[in-house]
PDB file of C-alpha atoms and ligand atoms in Angstrom:
ATOM      1  CA  UNK A  10       0.000   0.000   0.000  1.00  0.00           C
ATOM      2  CA  UNK A  11       1.368   3.454  -0.914  1.00  0.00           C
ATOM      3  CA  UNK A  12       1.424   6.564   1.219  1.00  0.00           C
ATOM      4  CA  UNK A  13      -1.971   7.996   2.283  1.00  0.00           C
ATOM      5  CA  UNK A  14      -1.891  10.579  -0.506  1.00  0.00           C
ATOM      6  CA  UNK A  15      -2.080   7.763  -3.079  1.00  0.00           C
ATOM      7  CA  UNK A  16      -5.153   6.272  -1.494  1.00  0.00           C
ATOM      8  CA  UNK A  17      -8.506   7.007  -3.039  1.00  0.00           C
ATOM      9  CA  UNK A  18     -10.408   9.607  -1.079  1.00  0.00           C
ATOM     10  CA  UNK A  19      -7.395  11.550   0.145  1.00  0.00           C
ATOM     11  CA  UNK A  20      -7.658  15.224  -0.743  1.00  0.00           C
ATOM     12  CA  UNK A  21      -4.441  17.180  -1.229  1.00  0.00           C
ATOM     13  CA  UNK A  22      -4.366  20.893  -0.467  1.00  0.00           C
ATOM     14  CA  UNK A  23      -1.275  22.952  -1.295  1.00  0.00           C
ATOM     15  CA  UNK A  24      -0.636  25.652   1.290  1.00  0.00           C
ATOM     16  CA  UNK A  25       2.103  28.218   1.816  1.00  0.00           C
ATOM     17  CA  UNK A  26       2.659  29.317   5.382  1.00  0.00           C
ATOM     18  CA  UNK A  27       4.246  32.552   6.512  1.00  0.00           C
ATOM     19  CA  UNK A  28       4.326  34.844   9.485  1.00  0.00           C
ATOM     20  CA  UNK A  29       3.837  38.580   9.368  1.00  0.00           C
ATOM     21  CA  UNK A  30       5.626  40.275  12.240  1.00  0.00           C
ATOM     22  CA  UNK A  31       4.980  37.084  14.247  1.00  0.00           C
ATOM     23  CA  UNK A  32       1.358  36.368  13.247  1.00  0.00           C
ATOM     24  CA  UNK A  33       0.898  33.272  11.034  1.00  0.00           C
ATOM     25  CA  UNK A  34      -0.961  33.043   7.712  1.00  0.00           C
ATOM     26  CA  UNK A  35      -1.689  29.899   5.687  1.00  0.00           C
ATOM     27  CA  UNK A  36      -2.482  30.660   2.041  1.00  0.00           C
ATOM     28  CA  UNK A  37      -4.409  27.944   0.192  1.00  0.00           C
ATOM     29  CA  UNK A  38      -3.060  27.964  -3.353  1.00  0.00           C
ATOM     30  CA  UNK A  39      -4.478  24.672  -4.728  1.00  0.00           C
ATOM     31  CA  UNK A  40      -7.149  22.212  -3.671  1.00  0.00           C
ATOM     32  CA  UNK A  41      -9.632  24.667  -2.151  1.00  0.00           C
ATOM     33  CA  UNK A  42     -13.402  24.524  -2.658  1.00  0.00           C
ATOM     34  CA  UNK A  43     -15.021  25.790  -5.866  1.00  0.00           C
ATOM     35  CA  UNK A  44     -17.082  28.780  -4.761  1.00  0.00           C
ATOM     36  CA  UNK A  45     -18.520  29.839  -8.118  1.00  0.00           C
ATOM     37  CA  UNK A  46     -18.667  33.369  -9.437  1.00  0.00           C
ATOM     38  CA  UNK A  47     -19.625  36.726  -7.995  1.00  0.00           C
ATOM     39  CA  UNK A  48     -18.195  39.081  -5.402  1.00  0.00           C
ATOM     40  CA  UNK A  49     -15.877  37.853  -2.665  1.00  0.00           C
ATOM     41  CA  UNK A  50     -18.670  38.636  -0.167  1.00  0.00           C
ATOM     42  CA  UNK A  51     -21.022  36.269  -2.044  1.00  0.00           C
ATOM     43  CA  UNK A  52     -18.310  33.603  -2.303  1.00  0.00           C
ATOM     44  CA  UNK A  53     -17.452  34.035   1.396  1.00  0.00           C
ATOM     45  CA  UNK A  54     -21.119  33.347   2.205  1.00  0.00           C
ATOM     46  CA  UNK A  55     -21.014  30.168   0.064  1.00  0.00           C
ATOM     47  CA  UNK A  56     -17.772  29.149   1.790  1.00  0.00           C
ATOM     48  CA  UNK A  57     -19.494  29.559   5.157  1.00  0.00           C
ATOM     49  CA  UNK A  58     -22.707  27.731   4.289  1.00  0.00           C
ATOM     50  CA  UNK A  59     -21.369  24.961   2.021  1.00  0.00           C
ATOM     51  CA  UNK A  60     -17.694  24.388   2.833  1.00  0.00           C
ATOM     52  CA  UNK A  61     -17.123  25.307   6.453  1.00  0.00           C
ATOM     53  CA  UNK A  62     -15.588  21.842   6.995  1.00  0.00           C
ATOM     54  CA  UNK A  63     -12.714  22.951   4.709  1.00  0.00           C
ATOM     55  CA  UNK A  64     -12.078  26.027   6.862  1.00  0.00           C
ATOM     56  CA  UNK A  65     -11.853  23.847   9.970  1.00  0.00           C
ATOM     57  CA  UNK A  66      -9.660  21.252   8.245  1.00  0.00           C
ATOM     58  CA  UNK A  67      -7.132  23.893   7.176  1.00  0.00           C
ATOM     59  CA  UNK A  68      -6.762  26.107  10.255  1.00  0.00           C
ATOM     60  CA  UNK A  69      -7.876  24.177  13.334  1.00  0.00           C
ATOM     61  CA  UNK A  70      -6.156  21.298  15.114  1.00  0.00           C
ATOM     62  CA  UNK A  71      -4.666  18.859  14.241  1.00  0.00           C
ATOM     63  CA  UNK A  72      -3.302  20.707  11.149  1.00  0.00           C
ATOM     64  CA  UNK A  73      -3.541  24.238  12.502  1.00  0.00           C
ATOM     65  CA  UNK A  74      -4.036  26.154  15.720  1.00  0.00           C
ATOM     66  CA  UNK A  75      -6.092  29.011  17.177  1.00  0.00           C
ATOM     67  CA  UNK A  76      -3.619  31.684  16.074  1.00  0.00           C
ATOM     68  CA  UNK A  77      -3.492  30.703  12.410  1.00  0.00           C
ATOM     69  CA  UNK A  78      -5.361  32.781   9.803  1.00  0.00           C
ATOM     70  CA  UNK A  79      -6.193  31.106   6.504  1.00  0.00           C
ATOM     71  CA  UNK A  80      -6.399  32.899   3.154  1.00  0.00           C
ATOM     72  CA  UNK A  81      -8.067  31.281   0.154  1.00  0.00           C
ATOM     73  CA  UNK A  82      -6.853  32.533  -3.243  1.00  0.00           C
ATOM     74  CA  UNK A  83      -9.652  32.692  -5.826  1.00  0.00           C
ATOM     75  CA  UNK A  84     -10.024  33.939  -9.399  1.00  0.00           C
ATOM     76  CA  UNK A  85     -11.027  37.608  -9.173  1.00  0.00           C
ATOM     77  CA  UNK A  86     -14.546  38.705 -10.190  1.00  0.00           C
ATOM     78  CA  UNK A  87     -12.918  41.397 -12.340  1.00  0.00           C
ATOM     79  CA  UNK A  88     -10.041  39.971 -14.432  1.00  0.00           C
ATOM     80  CA  UNK A  89      -8.286  43.335 -14.203  1.00  0.00           C
ATOM     81  CA  UNK A  90      -7.494  42.465 -10.559  1.00  0.00           C
ATOM     82  CA  UNK A  91      -4.749  40.108  -9.402  1.00  0.00           C
ATOM     83  CA  UNK A  92      -6.728  37.731  -7.204  1.00  0.00           C
ATOM     84  CA  UNK A  93      -9.644  37.277  -4.869  1.00  0.00           C
ATOM     85  CA  UNK A  94      -8.910  36.569  -1.196  1.00  0.00           C
ATOM     86  CA  UNK A  95     -11.096  35.260   1.610  1.00  0.00           C
ATOM     87  CA  UNK A  96      -9.670  35.197   5.146  1.00  0.00           C
ATOM     88  CA  UNK A  97     -10.765  32.734   7.812  1.00  0.00           C
ATOM     89  CA  UNK A  98      -9.733  31.549  11.255  1.00  0.00           C
ATOM     90  CA  UNK A  99     -10.528  29.039  13.988  1.00  0.00           C
ATOM     91  CA  UNK A 100     -14.128  30.222  14.400  1.00  0.00           C
ATOM     92  CA  UNK A 101     -15.202  31.835  11.121  1.00  0.00           C
ATOM     93  CA  UNK A 102     -14.451  34.458   8.494  1.00  0.00           C
ATOM     94  CA  UNK A 103     -12.761  37.870   8.613  1.00  0.00           C
ATOM     95  CA  UNK A 104     -13.806  40.816   6.436  1.00  0.00           C
ATOM     96  CA  UNK A 105     -10.184  41.809   5.882  1.00  0.00           C
ATOM     97  CA  UNK A 106      -6.910  40.849   7.460  1.00  0.00           C
ATOM     98  CA  UNK A 107      -3.887  43.136   7.325  1.00  0.00           C
ATOM     99  CA  UNK A 108      -1.195  40.725   8.414  1.00  0.00           C
ATOM    100  CA  UNK A 109      -2.806  38.108   6.141  1.00  0.00           C
ATOM    101  CA  UNK A 110      -2.653  40.517   3.203  1.00  0.00           C
ATOM    102  CA  UNK A 111       1.085  41.007   3.763  1.00  0.00           C
ATOM    103  CA  UNK A 112       1.504  37.208   4.002  1.00  0.00           C
ATOM    104  CA  UNK A 113      -0.575  36.623   0.851  1.00  0.00           C
ATOM    105  CA  UNK A 114       1.333  39.219  -1.192  1.00  0.00           C
ATOM    106  CA  UNK A 115       4.668  37.737  -0.072  1.00  0.00           C
ATOM    107  CA  UNK A 116       3.306  34.325  -1.110  1.00  0.00           C
ATOM    108  CA  UNK A 117       2.175  35.613  -4.535  1.00  0.00           C
ATOM    109  CA  UNK A 118       5.650  37.062  -5.050  1.00  0.00           C
ATOM    110  CA  UNK A 119       7.222  33.688  -4.161  1.00  0.00           C
ATOM    111  CA  UNK A 120       4.894  31.991  -6.665  1.00  0.00           C
ATOM    112  CA  UNK A 121       5.877  34.450  -9.402  1.00  0.00           C
ATOM    113  CA  UNK A 122       2.293  35.738  -9.582  1.00  0.00           C
ATOM    114  CA  UNK A 123       3.030  39.381  -8.849  1.00  0.00           C
ATOM    115  CA  UNK A 124       3.523  41.221 -12.118  1.00  0.00           C
ATOM    116  CA  UNK A 125       5.401  44.479 -11.579  1.00  0.00           C
ATOM    117  CA  UNK A 126       5.412  43.550  -7.867  1.00  0.00           C
ATOM    118  CA  UNK A 127       1.940  45.041  -7.436  1.00  0.00           C
ATOM    119  CA  UNK A 128      -1.390  43.411  -6.639  1.00  0.00           C
ATOM    120  CA  UNK A 129      -4.997  44.469  -6.547  1.00  0.00           C
ATOM    121  CA  UNK A 130      -6.840  42.182  -4.189  1.00  0.00           C
ATOM    122  CA  UNK A 131     -10.598  41.659  -4.057  1.00  0.00           C
ATOM    123  CA  UNK A 132     -11.716  40.991  -0.477  1.00  0.00           C
ATOM    124  CA  UNK A 133     -15.246  40.568   0.917  1.00  0.00           C
ATOM    125  CA  UNK A 134     -15.130  44.174   2.195  1.00  0.00           C
ATOM    126  CA  UNK A 135     -13.541  45.901  -0.802  1.00  0.00           C
ATOM    127  CA  UNK A 136     -10.524  46.321  -2.998  1.00  0.00           C
ATOM    128  CA  UNK A 137      -7.042  46.445  -1.452  1.00  0.00           C
ATOM    129  CA  UNK A 138      -3.982  47.523  -3.470  1.00  0.00           C
ATOM    130  CA  UNK A 139      -0.603  46.192  -2.421  1.00  0.00           C
ATOM    131  CA  UNK A 140       3.013  46.543  -3.385  1.00  0.00           C
ATOM    132  CA  UNK A 141       6.071  44.377  -2.734  1.00  0.00           C
ATOM    133  CA  UNK A 142       8.771  46.885  -1.888  1.00  0.00           C
ATOM    134  CA  UNK A 143      12.457  46.650  -2.717  1.00  0.00           C
ATOM    135  CA  UNK A 144      13.273  46.327   0.997  1.00  0.00           C
ATOM    136  CA  UNK A 145      11.201  43.099   1.129  1.00  0.00           C
ATOM    137  CA  UNK A 146       8.345  44.662   3.072  1.00  0.00           C
ATOM    138  CA  UNK A 147       4.787  44.880   1.757  1.00  0.00           C
ATOM    139  CA  UNK A 148       2.673  48.041   1.740  1.00  0.00           C
ATOM    140  CA  UNK A 149      -1.066  47.879   1.211  1.00  0.00           C
ATOM    141  CA  UNK A 150      -3.821  50.467   0.933  1.00  0.00           C
ATOM    142  CA  UNK A 151      -6.585  49.174   3.116  1.00  0.00           C
ATOM    143  CA  UNK A 152     -10.316  49.727   2.693  1.00  0.00           C
ATOM    144  CA  UNK A 153     -11.546  53.117   3.990  1.00  0.00           C
ATOM    145  CA  UNK A 154     -11.403  53.118   7.776  1.00  0.00           C
ATOM    146  CA  UNK A 155     -13.408  55.281  10.150  1.00  0.00           C
ATOM    147  CA  UNK A 156     -14.665  55.756  13.690  1.00  0.00           C
ATOM    148  CA  UNK A 157     -18.411  55.549  14.271  1.00  0.00           C
ATOM    149  CA  UNK A 158     -18.626  56.258  18.036  1.00  0.00           C
ATOM    150  CA  UNK A 159     -16.285  58.025  20.440  1.00  0.00           C
ATOM    151  CA  UNK A 160     -15.916  57.419  24.161  1.00  0.00           C
ATOM    152  CA  UNK A 161     -18.560  54.741  24.674  1.00  0.00           C
ATOM    153  CA  UNK A 162     -18.759  53.455  28.269  1.00  0.00           C
ATOM    154  CA  UNK A 163     -19.509  49.783  28.947  1.00  0.00           C
ATOM    155  CA  UNK A 164     -19.915  48.175  32.319  1.00  0.00           C
ATOM    156  CA  UNK A 165     -17.556  45.199  32.510  1.00  0.00           C
ATOM    157  CA  UNK A 166     -17.989  42.841  35.487  1.00  0.00           C
ATOM    158  CA  UNK A 167     -14.844  42.761  37.677  1.00  0.00           C
ATOM    159  CA  UNK A 168     -13.332  45.731  35.798  1.00  0.00           C
ATOM    160  CA  UNK A 169     -16.005  48.454  36.150  1.00  0.00           C
ATOM    161  CA  UNK A 170     -16.717  51.044  33.493  1.00  0.00           C
ATOM    162  CA  UNK A 171     -14.456  50.756  30.433  1.00  0.00           C
ATOM    163  CA  UNK A 172     -14.472  53.526  27.843  1.00  0.00           C
ATOM    164  CA  UNK A 173     -13.483  53.251  24.217  1.00  0.00           C
ATOM    165  CA  UNK A 174     -14.281  54.031  20.590  1.00  0.00           C
ATOM    166  CA  UNK A 175     -15.996  51.935  17.930  1.00  0.00           C
ATOM    167  CA  UNK A 176     -14.119  51.927  14.629  1.00  0.00           C
ATOM    168  CA  UNK A 177     -13.922  50.040  11.337  1.00  0.00           C
ATOM    169  CA  UNK A 178     -10.613  49.046   9.728  1.00  0.00           C
ATOM    170  CA  UNK A 179     -11.902  46.134   7.621  1.00  0.00           C
ATOM    171  CA  UNK A 180     -13.209  44.483  10.827  1.00  0.00           C
ATOM    172  CA  UNK A 181     -15.067  46.101  13.754  1.00  0.00           C
ATOM    173  CA  UNK A 182     -13.000  47.163  16.757  1.00  0.00           C
ATOM    174  CA  UNK A 183     -13.495  48.443  20.269  1.00  0.00           C
ATOM    175  CA  UNK A 184     -10.476  50.699  20.875  1.00  0.00           C
ATOM    176  CA  UNK A 185      -9.555  51.420  24.453  1.00  0.00           C
ATOM    177  CA  UNK A 186      -6.627  53.055  26.250  1.00  0.00           C
ATOM    178  CA  UNK A 187      -7.607  51.268  29.436  1.00  0.00           C
ATOM    179  CA  UNK A 188      -4.781  48.758  29.865  1.00  0.00           C
ATOM    180  CA  UNK A 189      -5.307  46.871  33.127  1.00  0.00           C
ATOM    181  CA  UNK A 190      -1.868  45.256  32.706  1.00  0.00           C
ATOM    182  CA  UNK A 191       1.362  46.084  30.855  1.00  0.00           C
ATOM    183  CA  UNK A 192       1.060  45.338  27.144  1.00  0.00           C
ATOM    184  CA  UNK A 193       3.598  42.538  27.265  1.00  0.00           C
ATOM    185  CA  UNK A 194       3.364  38.874  26.406  1.00  0.00           C
ATOM    186  CA  UNK A 195       3.812  38.037  30.090  1.00  0.00           C
ATOM    187  CA  UNK A 196       0.303  39.423  30.634  1.00  0.00           C
ATOM    188  CA  UNK A 197      -1.265  37.850  27.538  1.00  0.00           C
ATOM    189  CA  UNK A 198      -3.598  35.660  29.580  1.00  0.00           C
ATOM    190  CA  UNK A 199      -4.915  38.541  31.724  1.00  0.00           C
ATOM    191  CA  UNK A 200      -5.230  40.841  28.698  1.00  0.00           C
ATOM    192  CA  UNK A 201      -7.172  38.106  26.889  1.00  0.00           C
ATOM    193  CA  UNK A 202      -9.541  37.637  29.851  1.00  0.00           C
ATOM    194  CA  UNK A 203     -10.109  41.391  30.093  1.00  0.00           C
ATOM    195  CA  UNK A 204     -10.748  41.697  26.337  1.00  0.00           C
ATOM    196  CA  UNK A 205     -13.168  38.754  26.358  1.00  0.00           C
ATOM    197  CA  UNK A 206     -15.076  40.381  29.233  1.00  0.00           C
ATOM    198  CA  UNK A 207     -15.230  43.653  27.246  1.00  0.00           C
ATOM    199  CA  UNK A 208     -16.561  41.834  24.147  1.00  0.00           C
ATOM    200  CA  UNK A 209     -19.259  40.121  26.213  1.00  0.00           C
ATOM    201  CA  UNK A 210     -20.216  43.452  27.829  1.00  0.00           C
ATOM    202  CA  UNK A 211     -20.474  45.143  24.414  1.00  0.00           C
ATOM    203  CA  UNK A 212     -22.752  42.353  23.170  1.00  0.00           C
ATOM    204  CA  UNK A 213     -24.943  42.586  26.303  1.00  0.00           C
ATOM    205  CA  UNK A 214     -25.186  46.357  25.948  1.00  0.00           C
ATOM    206  CA  UNK A 215     -26.127  46.067  22.251  1.00  0.00           C
ATOM    207  CA  UNK A 216     -23.092  48.114  21.157  1.00  0.00           C
ATOM    208  CA  UNK A 217     -22.360  47.207  17.524  1.00  0.00           C
ATOM    209  CA  UNK A 218     -20.786  48.496  14.349  1.00  0.00           C
ATOM    210  CA  UNK A 219     -22.810  49.694  11.342  1.00  0.00           C
ATOM    211  CA  UNK A 220     -25.860  47.594  10.394  1.00  0.00           C
ATOM    212  CA  UNK A 221     -25.797  45.882  13.804  1.00  0.00           C
ATOM    213  CA  UNK A 222     -22.501  44.134  12.944  1.00  0.00           C
ATOM    214  CA  UNK A 223     -21.029  42.515  16.062  1.00  0.00           C
ATOM    215  CA  UNK A 224     -17.778  43.927  17.425  1.00  0.00           C
ATOM    216  CA  UNK A 225     -15.338  41.031  17.295  1.00  0.00           C
ATOM    217  CA  UNK A 226     -11.960  42.619  18.063  1.00  0.00           C
ATOM    218  CA  UNK A 227     -10.708  44.532  21.109  1.00  0.00           C
ATOM    219  CA  UNK A 228      -7.606  46.704  20.744  1.00  0.00           C
ATOM    220  CA  UNK A 229      -5.897  47.997  23.872  1.00  0.00           C
ATOM    221  CA  UNK A 230      -3.418  50.828  23.295  1.00  0.00           C
ATOM    222  CA  UNK A 231      -0.529  52.038  25.373  1.00  0.00           C
ATOM    223  CA  UNK A 232       2.835  53.759  25.065  1.00  0.00           C
ATOM    224  CA  UNK A 233       5.540  52.338  22.791  1.00  0.00           C
ATOM    225  CA  UNK A 234       8.538  50.643  24.372  1.00  0.00           C
ATOM    226  CA  UNK A 235      10.982  52.032  21.805  1.00  0.00           C
ATOM    227  CA  UNK A 236      11.353  55.757  21.195  1.00  0.00           C
ATOM    228  CA  UNK A 237      11.155  55.466  17.386  1.00  0.00           C
ATOM    229  CA  UNK A 238       7.578  54.140  17.690  1.00  0.00           C
ATOM    230  CA  UNK A 239       4.439  56.023  18.695  1.00  0.00           C
ATOM    231  CA  UNK A 240       2.262  53.327  20.313  1.00  0.00           C
ATOM    232  CA  UNK A 241       1.932  49.685  21.285  1.00  0.00           C
ATOM    233  CA  UNK A 242      -1.140  47.465  21.249  1.00  0.00           C
ATOM    234  CA  UNK A 243      -2.709  44.206  22.285  1.00  0.00           C
ATOM    235  CA  UNK A 244      -5.465  42.902  19.993  1.00  0.00           C
ATOM    236  CA  UNK A 245      -7.856  40.078  20.781  1.00  0.00           C
ATOM    237  CA  UNK A 246      -9.257  38.378  17.674  1.00  0.00           C
ATOM    238  CA  UNK A 247     -12.523  36.428  17.313  1.00  0.00           C
ATOM    239  CA  UNK A 248     -11.860  32.872  18.471  1.00  0.00           C
ATOM    240  CA  UNK A 249      -9.883  33.880  21.535  1.00  0.00           C
ATOM    241  CA  UNK A 250      -6.353  34.191  20.136  1.00  0.00           C
ATOM    242  CA  UNK A 251      -4.432  37.450  20.396  1.00  0.00           C
ATOM    243  CA  UNK A 252      -2.682  38.925  17.394  1.00  0.00           C
ATOM    244  CA  UNK A 253       1.098  38.469  17.556  1.00  0.00           C
ATOM    245  CA  UNK A 254       1.512  41.290  15.005  1.00  0.00           C
ATOM    246  CA  UNK A 255       0.301  44.880  15.511  1.00  0.00           C
ATOM    247  CA  UNK A 256      -2.854  43.846  13.533  1.00  0.00           C
ATOM    248  CA  UNK A 257      -3.323  45.550  10.167  1.00  0.00           C
ATOM    249  CA  UNK A 258      -7.057  46.169  10.484  1.00  0.00           C
ATOM    250  CA  UNK A 259      -6.587  47.224  14.122  1.00  0.00           C
ATOM    251  CA  UNK A 260      -3.830  49.651  13.152  1.00  0.00           C
ATOM    252  CA  UNK A 261      -6.188  51.038  10.479  1.00  0.00           C
ATOM    253  CA  UNK A 262      -9.070  51.512  12.936  1.00  0.00           C
ATOM    254  CA  UNK A 263      -6.792  53.146  15.527  1.00  0.00           C
ATOM    255  CA  UNK A 264      -5.239  55.478  12.968  1.00  0.00           C
ATOM    256  CA  UNK A 265      -8.723  56.557  11.818  1.00  0.00           C
ATOM    257  CA  UNK A 266      -9.574  57.508  15.411  1.00  0.00           C
ATOM    258  CA  UNK A 267      -6.264  59.360  15.950  1.00  0.00           C
ATOM    259  CA  UNK A 268      -6.705  61.339  12.719  1.00  0.00           C
ATOM    260  CA  UNK A 269     -10.313  62.174  13.681  1.00  0.00           C
ATOM    261  CA  UNK A 270      -8.994  63.518  17.015  1.00  0.00           C
ATOM    262  CA  UNK A 271      -6.248  65.545  15.318  1.00  0.00           C
ATOM    263  CA  UNK A 272      -3.528  63.519  17.067  1.00  0.00           C
ATOM    264  CA  UNK A 273      -1.993  62.251  13.814  1.00  0.00           C
ATOM    265  CA  UNK A 274      -1.940  64.259  10.585  1.00  0.00           C
ATOM    266  CA  UNK A 275      -2.744  62.962   7.118  1.00  0.00           C
ATOM    267  CA  UNK A 276       0.525  61.843   5.508  1.00  0.00           C
ATOM    268  CA  UNK A 277       2.396  61.510   8.818  1.00  0.00           C
ATOM    269  CA  UNK A 278       4.176  58.186   9.469  1.00  0.00           C
ATOM    270  CA  UNK A 279       2.778  56.513  12.590  1.00  0.00           C
ATOM    271  CA  UNK A 280       4.545  53.403  13.916  1.00  0.00           C
ATOM    272  CA  UNK A 281       2.810  50.925  16.158  1.00  0.00           C
ATOM    273  CA  UNK A 282       4.351  48.010  18.080  1.00  0.00           C
ATOM    274  CA  UNK A 283       2.405  44.819  18.648  1.00  0.00           C
ATOM    275  CA  UNK A 284       2.653  42.596  21.690  1.00  0.00           C
ATOM    276  CA  UNK A 285       5.956  41.049  20.471  1.00  0.00           C
ATOM    277  CA  UNK A 286       7.468  44.484  19.792  1.00  0.00           C
ATOM    278  CA  UNK A 287       7.272  44.002  16.013  1.00  0.00           C
ATOM    279  CA  UNK A 288       6.063  47.060  14.107  1.00  0.00           C
ATOM    280  CA  UNK A 289       3.613  48.164  11.427  1.00  0.00           C
ATOM    281  CA  UNK A 290       4.136  51.550   9.843  1.00  0.00           C
ATOM    282  CA  UNK A 291       0.932  53.403   8.944  1.00  0.00           C
ATOM    283  CA  UNK A 292       0.114  56.523   6.947  1.00  0.00           C
ATOM    284  CA  UNK A 293      -3.372  58.009   6.501  1.00  0.00           C
ATOM    285  CA  UNK A 294      -4.637  59.313   3.168  1.00  0.00           C
ATOM    286  CA  UNK A 295      -7.875  61.306   2.965  1.00  0.00           C
ATOM    287  CA  UNK A 296     -11.159  59.512   2.183  1.00  0.00           C
ATOM    288  CA  UNK A 297     -14.769  60.699   1.909  1.00  0.00           C
ATOM    289  CA  UNK A 298     -15.484  58.893   5.185  1.00  0.00           C
ATOM    290  CA  UNK A 299     -12.499  58.640   7.545  1.00  0.00           C
ATOM    291  CA  UNK A 300      -9.171  57.725   5.997  1.00  0.00           C
ATOM    292  CA  UNK A 301      -7.524  55.250   3.664  1.00  0.00           C
ATOM    293  CA  UNK A 302      -4.678  53.691   5.688  1.00  0.00           C
ATOM    294  CA  UNK A 303      -1.464  52.551   4.026  1.00  0.00           C
ATOM    295  CA  UNK A 304       0.114  49.849   6.193  1.00  0.00           C
ATOM    296  CA  UNK A 305       3.651  48.473   5.811  1.00  0.00           C
ATOM    297  CA  UNK A 306       5.166  45.365   7.366  1.00  0.00           C
ATOM    298  CA  UNK A 307       7.169  42.243   6.546  1.00  0.00           C
ATOM    299  CA  UNK A 308       6.235  38.592   6.148  1.00  0.00           C
ATOM    300  CA  UNK A 309       8.555  35.584   6.001  1.00  0.00           C
ATOM    301  CA  UNK A 310       7.698  32.231   4.425  1.00  0.00           C
ATOM    302  CA  UNK A 311       7.811  29.255   6.779  1.00  0.00           C
ATOM    303  CA  UNK A 312       6.504  26.318   4.689  1.00  0.00           C
ATOM    304  CA  UNK A 313       5.424  25.267   1.210  1.00  0.00           C
ATOM    305  CA  UNK A 314       3.568  22.024   1.756  1.00  0.00           C
ATOM    306  CA  UNK A 315       0.537  19.858   1.150  1.00  0.00           C
ATOM    307  CA  UNK A 316      -2.158  19.097   3.656  1.00  0.00           C
ATOM    308  CA  UNK A 317      -3.590  15.593   3.349  1.00  0.00           C
ATOM    309  CA  UNK A 318      -7.274  15.175   4.148  1.00  0.00           C
ATOM    310  CA  UNK A 319      -7.770  11.434   4.481  1.00  0.00           C
ATOM    311  CA  UNK A 320     -11.400  10.362   4.066  1.00  0.00           C
ATOM    312  CA  UNK A 321     -10.892   7.653   6.730  1.00  0.00           C
ATOM    313  CA  UNK A 322      -9.605  10.131   9.316  1.00  0.00           C
ATOM    314  CA  UNK A 323     -12.323  10.801  11.910  1.00  0.00           C
ATOM    315  CA  UNK A 324     -10.637  14.170  12.597  1.00  0.00           C
ATOM    316  CA  UNK A 325     -10.255  15.055   8.913  1.00  0.00           C
ATOM    317  CA  UNK A 326     -12.274  18.248   9.375  1.00  0.00           C
ATOM    318  CA  UNK A 327     -10.541  19.258  12.607  1.00  0.00           C
ATOM    319  CA  UNK A 328     -11.102  18.566  16.274  1.00  0.00           C
ATOM    320  CA  UNK A 329     -14.750  19.461  17.056  1.00  0.00           C
ATOM    321  CA  UNK A 330     -15.076  22.696  19.069  1.00  0.00           C
TER     322      UNK A 330
HETATM  323  O1  LIG B 417      -3.820  41.923  10.764  1.00  0.00           O
HETATM  324  O2  LIG B 417      -5.851  42.644  10.386  1.00  0.00           O
HETATM  325  C1  LIG B 417      -5.070  41.850  10.873  1.00  0.00           C
HETATM  326  C2  LIG B 417      -5.614  40.704  11.643  1.00  0.00           C
HETATM  327  C3  LIG B 417      -6.914  40.459  11.944  1.00  0.00           C
HETATM  328  C4  LIG B 417      -6.927  39.269  12.692  1.00  0.00           C
HETATM  329  C5  LIG B 417      -5.632  38.832  12.827  1.00  0.00           C
HETATM  330  N1  LIG B 417      -4.845  39.732  12.170  1.00  0.00           N
END
């Protein structure tokens, strides 16, 4: 008998793994589900309703972990664009993902699919332009980002009243400066518990983004550790894992709030550390609503491999939640 991949019923999925400033991305380049035509939002909905087992197989245990973000490459709806991209994680689907965009562009470059080292990416929440720079970093122009509510107070059991802003950066964020612990990895567990309590309090209080969209990310801001940077953050993602990078959509949401408050000017370079001390550089361009953030960071490839989904494996679609 040959290896499992030769057995009938074993599905092979080619993936390229990378990390962006510490946060992992797994790009599915071959063997993903056929999602038909239409916008990435429509295809994301089909992914969710008809192929959610594939999401779990690719990013949850035993092949993945809670921190991993998946990115499915798809033919674009408009052939003028480079590719379609749908991001997913251990519990569902993300509108946009900044670190994942940097990982996906680095992957496209590795695959030789980045003509002129530029990409226009269709995501479920809009078009994102990206560029592979000569220094090896990737810059991308995110979807327009804006704050919808300033200084909202929520009552959080065990922590009291916590104030923060509601902002969109491709995902919905609660942005707070209330850091009950130092923003260091040593306090990751306590910061996670605090952020989960804030998310639950927001849901109880009916605080949402536009169109009643649930707020799924909490971003806690504090001072930078290094003088060349302006801020540091901790970001809790849906599914309970914290972002090891400074979070591209979180950096976008925070920058939109800082520009709205006049604390950062359009065109000014603003550098934010994540929980590991790795940095995203951000610059705001004007937009009809809020700003268009340009985010820059680096990704490094970690694997080019095939996942094997053996039909006889009772855990083929991941360990049940
Ligand atoms: O970089 O935008 C981001 C992100 C969202 C969730 C994890 N990373």
